[in-house]
mmCIF file of C-alpha atoms in Angstrom:
data_model
loop_
_atom_site.group_PDB
_atom_site.id
_atom_site.type_symbol
_atom_site.label_atom_id
_atom_site.label_comp_id
_atom_site.label_asym_id
_atom_site.label_seq_id
_atom_site.Cartn_x
_atom_site.Cartn_y
_atom_site.Cartn_z
ATOM 1 C CA MET D 1 -0.128 0.089 0.027
ATOM 2 C CA ALA D 2 0.995 3.464 -1.056
ATOM 3 C CA ALA D 3 2.507 5.736 1.778
ATOM 4 C CA PRO D 4 -0.199 8.296 3.296
ATOM 5 C CA ALA D 5 0.053 11.648 1.510
ATOM 6 C CA PRO D 6 1.899 13.983 4.128
ATOM 7 C CA GLU D 7 -0.463 16.856 3.662
ATOM 8 C CA LEU D 8 -3.839 14.747 4.575
ATOM 9 C CA ASN D 9 -5.304 15.226 8.227
ATOM 10 C CA ARG D 10 -5.533 11.968 10.258
ATOM 11 C CA LEU D 11 -9.169 10.405 9.651
ATOM 12 C CA LEU D 12 -10.663 9.484 13.560
ATOM 13 C CA VAL D 13 -13.118 6.669 13.132
ATOM 14 C CA VAL D 14 -15.302 5.788 16.266
ATOM 15 C CA GLY D 15 -17.435 2.662 16.495
ATOM 16 C CA GLU D 16 -17.606 -1.291 16.690
ATOM 17 C CA LEU D 17 -15.267 -4.017 15.968
ATOM 18 C CA CYS D 18 -16.220 -7.651 14.989
ATOM 19 C CA VAL D 19 -15.045 -10.403 12.803
ATOM 20 C CA ASP D 20 -17.492 -11.289 9.932
ATOM 21 C CA LEU D 21 -17.944 -14.877 8.951
ATOM 22 C CA ILE D 22 -19.302 -14.924 5.307
ATOM 23 C CA ILE D 23 -20.941 -18.040 4.576
ATOM 24 C CA GLU D 24 -22.191 -18.072 0.681
ATOM 25 C CA THR D 25 -25.488 -20.161 0.838
ATOM 26 C CA GLY D 26 -28.191 -21.373 -2.084
ATOM 27 C CA ASP D 27 -31.707 -19.806 -1.911
ATOM 28 C CA GLU D 28 -32.655 -21.774 1.059
ATOM 29 C CA ILE D 29 -31.325 -22.694 4.456
ATOM 30 C CA ARG D 30 -32.686 -26.217 5.515
ATOM 31 C CA PHE D 31 -33.064 -26.794 9.508
ATOM 32 C CA GLY D 32 -33.846 -30.235 11.193
ATOM 33 C CA GLN D 33 -30.042 -31.543 11.264
ATOM 34 C CA HIS D 34 -29.778 -31.109 7.395
ATOM 35 C CA GLU D 35 -26.123 -30.561 6.348
ATOM 36 C CA GLN D 36 -25.498 -28.610 3.429
ATOM 37 C CA ILE D 37 -22.491 -28.175 1.621
ATOM 38 C CA VAL D 38 -21.869 -24.469 0.531
ATOM 39 C CA PRO D 39 -19.793 -22.782 -1.816
ATOM 40 C CA ALA D 40 -17.186 -20.914 0.631
ATOM 41 C CA THR D 41 -16.523 -19.801 4.053
ATOM 42 C CA THR D 42 -14.720 -16.751 5.118
ATOM 43 C CA LEU D 43 -13.365 -15.141 7.933
ATOM 44 C CA THR D 44 -12.906 -11.625 7.670
ATOM 45 C CA MET D 45 -12.823 -8.077 8.923
ATOM 46 C CA GLY D 46 -16.051 -6.825 10.106
ATOM 47 C CA SER D 47 -17.995 -4.047 11.316
ATOM 48 C CA SER D 48 -19.076 -1.090 9.386
ATOM 49 C CA SER D 49 -16.629 1.317 11.354
ATOM 50 C CA ALA D 50 -13.649 -0.964 10.563
ATOM 51 C CA ILE D 51 -14.574 -1.446 7.250
ATOM 52 C CA THR D 52 -14.879 2.484 6.573
ATOM 53 C CA ALA D 53 -11.400 2.618 8.505
ATOM 54 C CA CYS D 54 -9.764 -0.061 6.176
ATOM 55 C CA GLY D 55 -11.440 1.487 3.273
ATOM 56 C CA ALA D 56 -9.773 4.782 3.959
ATOM 57 C CA ALA D 57 -6.413 3.634 4.443
ATOM 58 C CA ALA D 58 -6.269 1.440 1.669
ATOM 59 C CA LEU D 59 -6.876 5.042 -0.112
ATOM 60 C CA GLY D 60 -4.184 6.539 1.567
ATOM 61 C CA VAL D 61 -5.501 8.255 4.332
ATOM 62 C CA PRO D 62 -3.981 8.114 7.731
ATOM 63 C CA THR D 63 -6.692 6.520 9.649
ATOM 64 C CA ALA D 64 -6.920 5.318 13.557
ATOM 65 C CA LEU D 65 -9.766 3.375 15.108
ATOM 66 C CA VAL D 66 -11.168 4.069 18.400
ATOM 67 C CA SER D 67 -13.071 0.870 19.249
ATOM 68 C CA VAL D 68 -13.192 -2.016 21.890
ATOM 69 C CA ARG D 69 -12.555 -5.821 21.669
ATOM 70 C CA GLY D 70 -12.152 -8.731 23.584
ATOM 71 C CA ASP D 71 -8.897 -10.540 24.747
ATOM 72 C CA ASP D 72 -9.548 -13.429 22.913
ATOM 73 C CA THR D 73 -8.746 -15.219 19.230
ATOM 74 C CA PHE D 74 -10.963 -13.337 17.040
ATOM 75 C CA GLY D 75 -9.625 -9.595 18.630
ATOM 76 C CA ALA D 76 -6.116 -10.706 18.237
ATOM 77 C CA PHE D 77 -7.052 -11.518 14.588
ATOM 78 C CA LEU D 78 -8.872 -7.929 14.091
ATOM 79 C CA ASP D 79 -5.816 -6.471 15.526
ATOM 80 C CA ALA D 80 -3.474 -8.122 13.071
ATOM 81 C CA GLU D 81 -5.923 -7.240 10.318
ATOM 82 C CA LEU D 82 -5.925 -3.589 10.901
ATOM 83 C CA ALA D 83 -2.348 -3.150 11.544
ATOM 84 C CA ARG D 84 -1.636 -5.098 8.423
ATOM 85 C CA ARG D 85 -4.290 -2.758 6.488
ATOM 86 C CA GLY D 86 -2.686 0.280 7.851
ATOM 87 C CA VAL D 87 -5.322 1.300 10.531
ATOM 88 C CA ALA D 88 -3.524 2.398 13.631
ATOM 89 C CA THR D 89 -4.874 0.404 16.821
ATOM 90 C CA ASP D 90 -3.391 2.429 19.522
ATOM 91 C CA LEU D 91 -6.902 3.566 20.514
ATOM 92 C CA ILE D 92 -8.283 -0.029 20.826
ATOM 93 C CA ARG D 93 -9.473 -0.918 24.392
ATOM 94 C CA VAL D 94 -9.202 -4.620 25.059
ATOM 95 C CA GLU D 95 -12.014 -5.598 27.519
ATOM 96 C CA PRO D 96 -11.147 -9.103 28.647
ATOM 97 C CA SER D 97 -14.532 -9.497 30.329
ATOM 98 C CA LEU D 98 -16.397 -9.166 27.014
ATOM 99 C CA PRO D 99 -16.145 -11.778 24.109
ATOM 100 C CA THR D 100 -14.943 -9.738 20.822
ATOM 101 C CA GLY D 101 -18.143 -9.221 18.507
ATOM 102 C CA ALA D 102 -19.122 -11.353 15.632
ATOM 103 C CA SER D 103 -21.338 -11.455 12.840
ATOM 104 C CA THR D 104 -22.407 -14.363 10.569
ATOM 105 C CA HIS D 105 -23.334 -13.247 6.888
ATOM 106 C CA LEU D 106 -25.531 -15.737 5.069
ATOM 107 C CA THR D 107 -25.609 -14.609 1.428
ATOM 108 C CA ARG D 108 -27.319 -15.804 -1.203
ATOM 109 C CA PRO D 109 -26.487 -15.301 -5.044
ATOM 110 C CA GLY D 110 -26.955 -11.850 -6.195
ATOM 111 C CA GLY D 111 -26.048 -10.388 -2.943
ATOM 112 C CA ASP D 112 -29.109 -10.993 -0.656
ATOM 113 C CA ARG D 113 -27.874 -11.502 2.678
ATOM 114 C CA ALA D 114 -29.230 -12.552 6.800
ATOM 115 C CA ILE D 115 -26.797 -10.963 8.971
ATOM 116 C CA LEU D 116 -26.693 -12.841 12.623
ATOM 117 C CA THR D 117 -24.753 -10.851 15.517
ATOM 118 C CA SER D 118 -23.602 -11.671 18.727
ATOM 119 C CA MET D 119 -22.836 -8.419 20.574
ATOM 120 C CA GLY D 120 -20.105 -9.089 22.932
ATOM 121 C CA SER D 121 -17.581 -6.023 22.684
ATOM 122 C CA ILE D 122 -19.604 -4.060 20.219
ATOM 123 C CA GLY D 123 -21.746 -1.195 21.622
ATOM 124 C CA THR D 124 -19.159 -0.474 24.483
ATOM 125 C CA VAL D 125 -17.645 2.502 23.088
ATOM 126 C CA THR D 126 -17.892 5.433 25.264
ATOM 127 C CA ALA D 127 -17.009 8.948 25.113
ATOM 128 C CA THR D 128 -13.652 8.056 27.389
ATOM 129 C CA ASP D 129 -12.372 6.145 24.450
ATOM 130 C CA VAL D 130 -12.221 9.644 22.651
ATOM 131 C CA PRO D 131 -9.231 11.359 23.835
ATOM 132 C CA ALA D 132 -8.871 14.929 23.534
ATOM 133 C CA GLU D 133 -5.724 14.572 22.103
ATOM 134 C CA ALA D 134 -6.675 12.417 19.322
ATOM 135 C CA ILE D 135 -9.321 14.794 18.499
ATOM 136 C CA ARG D 136 -6.831 17.727 18.219
ATOM 137 C CA GLU D 137 -4.597 15.368 15.744
ATOM 138 C CA ALA D 138 -7.301 14.586 13.786
ATOM 139 C CA GLY D 139 -8.906 16.437 10.748
ATOM 140 C CA HIS D 140 -12.269 14.552 10.349
ATOM 141 C CA LEU D 141 -14.287 12.260 12.837
ATOM 142 C CA HIS D 142 -16.356 9.732 11.443
ATOM 143 C CA LEU D 143 -18.670 7.270 13.834
ATOM 144 C CA GLY D 144 -20.320 4.277 12.195
ATOM 145 C CA SER D 145 -23.283 2.057 13.069
ATOM 146 C CA TYR D 146 -24.824 4.545 15.289
ATOM 147 C CA PHE D 147 -27.674 2.059 16.385
ATOM 148 C CA LEU D 148 -24.966 -0.351 17.673
ATOM 149 C CA GLN D 149 -23.253 2.368 19.913
ATOM 150 C CA HIS D 150 -25.527 2.057 22.690
ATOM 151 C CA ALA D 151 -22.567 3.219 25.486
ATOM 152 C CA LEU D 152 -21.654 6.130 23.473
ATOM 153 C CA GLN D 153 -25.373 7.778 22.062
ATOM 154 C CA PRO D 154 -25.927 9.752 25.325
ATOM 155 C CA ASP D 155 -22.534 11.632 24.657
ATOM 156 C CA ALA D 156 -22.449 11.136 20.709
ATOM 157 C CA SER D 157 -23.899 15.156 20.326
ATOM 158 C CA ARG D 158 -21.494 16.740 22.741
ATOM 159 C CA VAL D 159 -18.544 14.654 20.950
ATOM 160 C CA PHE D 160 -19.480 15.576 17.729
ATOM 161 C CA ALA D 161 -20.047 19.223 18.678
ATOM 162 C CA ASP D 162 -16.319 19.273 20.516
ATOM 163 C CA ALA D 163 -14.734 18.079 17.370
ATOM 164 C CA ARG D 164 -16.211 20.717 15.255
ATOM 165 C CA ALA D 165 -15.686 23.392 17.620
ATOM 166 C CA GLN D 166 -11.993 22.523 17.189
ATOM 167 C CA GLY D 167 -12.199 22.211 13.355
ATOM 168 C CA LEU D 168 -12.733 19.105 12.389
ATOM 169 C CA THR D 169 -15.280 18.191 9.770
ATOM 170 C CA THR D 170 -17.767 15.172 11.018
ATOM 171 C CA SER D 171 -19.541 12.237 9.502
ATOM 172 C CA LEU D 172 -22.373 9.903 10.651
ATOM 173 C CA ASP D 173 -23.355 6.606 9.276
ATOM 174 C CA GLY D 174 -26.512 5.230 11.113
ATOM 175 C CA ASN D 175 -26.625 1.859 9.157
ATOM 176 C CA PHE D 176 -29.547 -0.445 10.457
ATOM 177 C CA ASP D 177 -31.392 -0.016 13.590
ATOM 178 C CA PRO D 178 -31.726 -3.585 15.066
ATOM 179 C CA ALA D 179 -34.748 -2.385 17.450
ATOM 180 C CA GLU D 180 -36.154 -0.489 14.535
ATOM 181 C CA THR D 181 -37.177 2.464 16.748
ATOM 182 C CA TRP D 182 -34.532 4.926 14.834
ATOM 183 C CA ASP D 183 -34.044 7.003 17.714
ATOM 184 C CA GLY D 184 -31.188 7.186 20.159
ATOM 185 C CA GLY D 185 -30.677 10.821 19.996
ATOM 186 C CA ILE D 186 -29.256 10.564 16.099
ATOM 187 C CA LEU D 187 -31.502 13.647 15.234
ATOM 188 C CA ASP D 188 -29.537 15.629 18.031
ATOM 189 C CA VAL D 189 -25.950 14.685 16.536
ATOM 190 C CA LEU D 190 -27.229 15.568 13.313
ATOM 191 C CA ALA D 191 -26.929 19.001 14.519
ATOM 192 C CA HIS D 192 -23.254 18.750 14.512
ATOM 193 C CA THR D 193 -22.946 16.371 11.116
ATOM 194 C CA ASP D 194 -21.113 17.813 7.745
ATOM 195 C CA VAL D 195 -22.067 14.394 6.155
ATOM 196 C CA PHE D 196 -24.666 11.975 6.923
ATOM 197 C CA PHE D 197 -24.740 8.456 5.036
ATOM 198 C CA GLY D 198 -27.920 6.082 5.059
ATOM 199 C CA ASN D 199 -29.772 4.111 2.502
ATOM 200 C CA GLU D 200 -33.498 4.718 1.656
ATOM 201 C CA GLN D 201 -34.729 2.489 4.642
ATOM 202 C CA GLU D 202 -32.335 4.186 7.397
ATOM 203 C CA LEU D 203 -32.985 7.694 6.253
ATOM 204 C CA THR D 204 -36.778 7.365 5.922
ATOM 205 C CA GLY D 205 -37.053 5.299 9.424
ATOM 206 C CA ILE D 206 -34.597 7.994 11.123
ATOM 207 C CA THR D 207 -36.451 10.594 9.813
ATOM 208 C CA ARG D 208 -40.077 9.054 10.080
ATOM 209 C CA THR D 209 -41.145 9.512 6.803
ATOM 210 C CA ALA D 210 -42.561 7.528 3.878
ATOM 211 C CA ALA D 211 -40.484 8.962 0.899
ATOM 212 C CA LEU D 212 -36.787 9.142 0.089
ATOM 213 C CA GLY D 213 -36.504 12.894 -1.152
ATOM 214 C CA GLN D 214 -38.834 14.056 2.221
ATOM 215 C CA ALA D 215 -36.292 12.123 4.371
ATOM 216 C CA ILE D 216 -33.211 13.873 2.663
ATOM 217 C CA ALA D 217 -34.805 16.995 3.038
ATOM 218 C CA LEU D 218 -35.777 16.781 6.653
ATOM 219 C CA ALA D 219 -31.820 15.442 7.348
ATOM 220 C CA THR D 220 -30.260 18.259 5.601
ATOM 221 C CA ALA D 221 -32.790 20.848 7.633
ATOM 222 C CA ARG D 222 -30.941 19.360 10.988
ATOM 223 C CA MET D 223 -27.577 19.737 9.580
ATOM 224 C CA PRO D 224 -25.150 22.564 9.877
ATOM 225 C CA ASP D 225 -25.043 25.003 6.893
ATOM 226 C CA GLY D 226 -23.252 22.939 3.852
ATOM 227 C CA GLY D 227 -24.369 19.829 5.218
ATOM 228 C CA ILE D 228 -24.552 16.950 2.641
ATOM 229 C CA VAL D 229 -26.656 13.749 2.593
ATOM 230 C CA VAL D 230 -25.107 10.704 0.805
ATOM 231 C CA ALA D 231 -27.701 8.225 0.113
ATOM 232 C CA LYS D 232 -26.566 4.740 -0.898
ATOM 233 C CA LEU D 233 -28.757 3.086 -3.720
ATOM 234 C CA GLY D 234 -26.918 -0.073 -3.867
ATOM 235 C CA ALA D 235 -26.954 -1.106 -7.401
ATOM 236 C CA ASP D 236 -28.177 2.145 -8.589
ATOM 237 C CA GLY D 237 -25.518 3.890 -7.321
ATOM 238 C CA ALA D 238 -25.826 6.971 -4.975
ATOM 239 C CA LEU D 239 -26.984 10.728 -4.341
ATOM 240 C CA ALA D 240 -25.276 13.518 -2.696
ATOM 241 C CA VAL D 241 -27.766 16.484 -1.858
ATOM 242 C CA GLN D 242 -26.223 19.481 -0.420
ATOM 243 C CA ARG D 243 -27.820 22.437 1.377
ATOM 244 C CA ALA D 244 -25.895 25.655 1.553
ATOM 245 C CA GLY D 245 -26.927 29.303 2.158
ATOM 246 C CA GLY D 246 -30.678 28.300 1.481
ATOM 247 C CA THR D 247 -29.935 26.163 -1.686
ATOM 248 C CA THR D 248 -30.139 23.170 -2.266
ATOM 249 C CA VAL D 249 -27.921 21.164 -4.943
ATOM 250 C CA THR D 250 -28.468 17.444 -5.833
ATOM 251 C CA PHE D 251 -26.167 15.052 -7.470
ATOM 252 C CA ARG D 252 -26.517 11.344 -8.768
ATOM 253 C CA ALA D 253 -23.747 9.212 -9.653
ATOM 254 C CA ARG D 254 -24.383 5.665 -11.374
ATOM 255 C CA THR D 255 -22.580 2.407 -10.583
ATOM 256 C CA PRO D 256 -20.077 1.839 -13.250
ATOM 257 C CA GLU D 257 -19.084 -1.352 -15.208
ATOM 258 C CA VAL D 258 -16.373 -3.167 -13.439
ATOM 259 C CA THR D 259 -14.633 -6.574 -14.494
ATOM 260 C CA GLY D 260 -15.558 -9.743 -12.464
ATOM 261 C CA GLU D 261 -18.831 -11.195 -11.227
ATOM 262 C CA LEU D 262 -20.407 -9.618 -8.232
ATOM 263 C CA VAL D 263 -19.350 -11.990 -4.810
ATOM 264 C CA ASP D 264 -21.165 -10.468 -2.102
ATOM 265 C CA THR D 265 -22.149 -6.677 -1.420
ATOM 266 C CA VAL D 266 -21.025 -6.796 2.472
ATOM 267 C CA GLY D 267 -19.507 -3.645 3.172
ATOM 268 C CA ALA D 268 -19.722 -1.979 0.076
ATOM 269 C CA GLY D 269 -21.855 0.937 1.853
ATOM 270 C CA ASP D 270 -18.920 1.291 4.346
ATOM 271 C CA THR D 271 -16.582 1.503 1.406
ATOM 272 C CA LEU D 272 -18.418 3.934 -0.434
ATOM 273 C CA ALA D 273 -18.313 6.106 2.636
ATOM 274 C CA ALA D 274 -14.821 5.782 3.073
ATOM 275 C CA GLY D 275 -14.539 6.814 -0.672
ATOM 276 C CA PHE D 276 -16.222 10.005 -0.062
ATOM 277 C CA ILE D 277 -14.656 10.756 3.332
ATOM 278 C CA ALA D 278 -10.994 10.358 1.602
ATOM 279 C CA ALA D 279 -11.845 12.433 -1.399
ATOM 280 C CA ARG D 280 -13.137 15.054 0.433
ATOM 281 C CA LEU D 281 -10.121 15.329 2.921
ATOM 282 C CA ARG D 282 -8.102 15.922 -0.550
ATOM 283 C CA GLY D 283 -10.480 18.977 -1.620
ATOM 284 C CA ALA D 284 -12.688 17.098 -4.020
ATOM 285 C CA SER D 285 -15.891 18.890 -5.285
ATOM 286 C CA VAL D 286 -18.840 17.072 -4.241
ATOM 287 C CA PRO D 287 -19.799 15.567 -7.600
ATOM 288 C CA ASP D 288 -16.398 14.323 -7.878
ATOM 289 C CA ALA D 289 -16.397 12.801 -4.437
ATOM 290 C CA LEU D 290 -19.383 11.092 -5.196
ATOM 291 C CA ALA D 291 -18.321 9.438 -8.182
ATOM 292 C CA PHE D 292 -14.965 8.436 -6.377
ATOM 293 C CA ALA D 293 -17.275 6.832 -3.380
ATOM 294 C CA VAL D 294 -19.367 5.026 -5.646
ATOM 295 C CA ALA D 295 -16.474 3.557 -7.493
ATOM 296 C CA CYS D 296 -14.682 2.449 -4.367
ATOM 297 C CA GLY D 297 -18.305 0.994 -3.271
ATOM 298 C CA THR D 298 -18.571 -0.940 -6.619
ATOM 299 C CA ALA D 299 -14.956 -2.301 -6.804
ATOM 300 C CA SER D 300 -15.424 -3.683 -3.160
ATOM 301 C CA THR D 301 -18.209 -6.067 -4.271
ATOM 302 C CA ARG D 302 -15.918 -8.028 -6.012
ATOM 303 C CA GLY D 303 -14.719 -9.870 -3.613
ATOM 304 C CA ALA D 304 -15.753 -11.731 -0.350
ATOM 305 C CA GLY D 305 -16.430 -9.524 2.992
ATOM 306 C CA GLY D 306 -15.973 -6.091 3.452
ATOM 307 C CA VAL D 307 -12.099 -5.514 2.758
ATOM 308 C CA SER D 308 -11.018 -7.955 0.654
ATOM 309 C CA ALA D 309 -11.722 -6.219 -2.696
ATOM 310 C CA GLN D 310 -11.614 -2.602 -1.273
ATOM 311 C CA PRO D 311 -9.503 -0.327 -3.996
ATOM 312 C CA ASP D 312 -6.201 1.524 -3.603
ATOM 313 C CA ARG D 313 -6.407 5.354 -4.823
ATOM 314 C CA THR D 314 -5.106 4.724 -8.140
ATOM 315 C CA THR D 315 -7.738 1.848 -9.038
ATOM 316 C CA ALA D 316 -10.472 3.806 -7.338
ATOM 317 C CA THR D 317 -9.339 7.063 -9.414
ATOM 318 C CA GLN D 318 -9.254 5.028 -12.860
ATOM 319 C CA LEU D 319 -12.792 3.577 -11.795
ATOM 320 C CA ALA D 320 -14.117 6.788 -10.574
ATOM 321 C CA ALA D 321 -13.411 8.510 -14.243
ATOM 322 C CA THR D 322 -15.953 6.177 -15.590
ATOM 323 C CA VAL D 323 -18.841 7.292 -13.227
ATOM 324 C CA GLU D 324 -21.682 8.968 -14.824
ATOM 325 C CA VAL D 325 -22.663 11.892 -12.651
ATOM 326 C CA ALA D 326 -25.288 14.479 -13.019
ATOM 327 C CA GLU D 327 -26.946 17.362 -11.327
ATOM 328 C CA ILE D 328 -30.862 16.708 -10.960
ATOM 329 C CA ALA D 329 -33.588 18.645 -9.768
ATOM 330 C CA THR D 330 -34.295 17.918 -6.219
ATOM 331 C CA PRO D 331 -37.608 17.137 -6.985
ATOM 332 C CA GLU D 332 -36.521 14.271 -8.942
ATOM 333 C CA VAL D 333 -35.123 12.577 -5.639
ATOM 334 C CA ALA D 334 -38.944 11.430 -4.729
ATOM 335 C CA GLU D 335 -38.965 9.387 -7.964
ATOM 336 C CA ILE D 336 -35.813 7.727 -7.199
ATOM 337 C CA GLY D 337 -37.203 5.579 -4.153
ATOM 338 C CA ASP D 338 -40.325 4.302 -6.102
#
């Protein structure tokens, strides 16, 4: 991996850490003591936050992860993998009383999957795990899988506000809420969030709306001036909607053609987030950052798990040049989710 550009500010990613056990299945799982032969089983880096951190590091961004793991085999595996992929691990707390979190992904041909997660150390990061010195040394703060960060949620808004007060930019990825309450104070955190990532289900759930366009409008209204909502559209690409000075601008990027067959979509949205953050840290415009992000997310689907096919900066830049990006009228957003 190429050395990080020295002029880049450090990215600080806060969130969960777990292993992913990826099991490729057919269309049906049979119980009743049936043994089924599956194409492949893969043990790899898991968790939205860690995958985003690895994606940014692969793109040459100096990155550190703030998280918690157990003192066990899975934890040691994750620590070694993070270090191998260029992510600083000195801010990861080892908690001997808890097992490291683990997610089992049952994937179907075409990318659909079920995720079975044992929490363990997931959700135990607290505000005290985010030292003031680490904030001072960073240029951007990202929080992943908000609805899993149970111990951090009461202080998340303050942590983001403090970071922005010290000149950092911030980003937030809610991801899916297993409880489907879509709360936990996330709307308060949006008031201090520069970039908010989510898919249609997440955005409409968080904003209590039925339509993607309305959800994006309500989210950007909560955010600081200049705030950007990046809506992940899966195989259809992504949207970036920015509200600044009373004007809203919307860009749509379509998924590019890539070589190789789709293996799975695990972590694709997290790698997309890494690409957008990395591009913005390098000063890219919103449409250019969106193209770069979609290129990163698309490339990642050509390997098993969230990190095996994450692109480096050169590969992502070449693929981004083929991504079709267009400015669209904001009302058209409502039609995209139909």
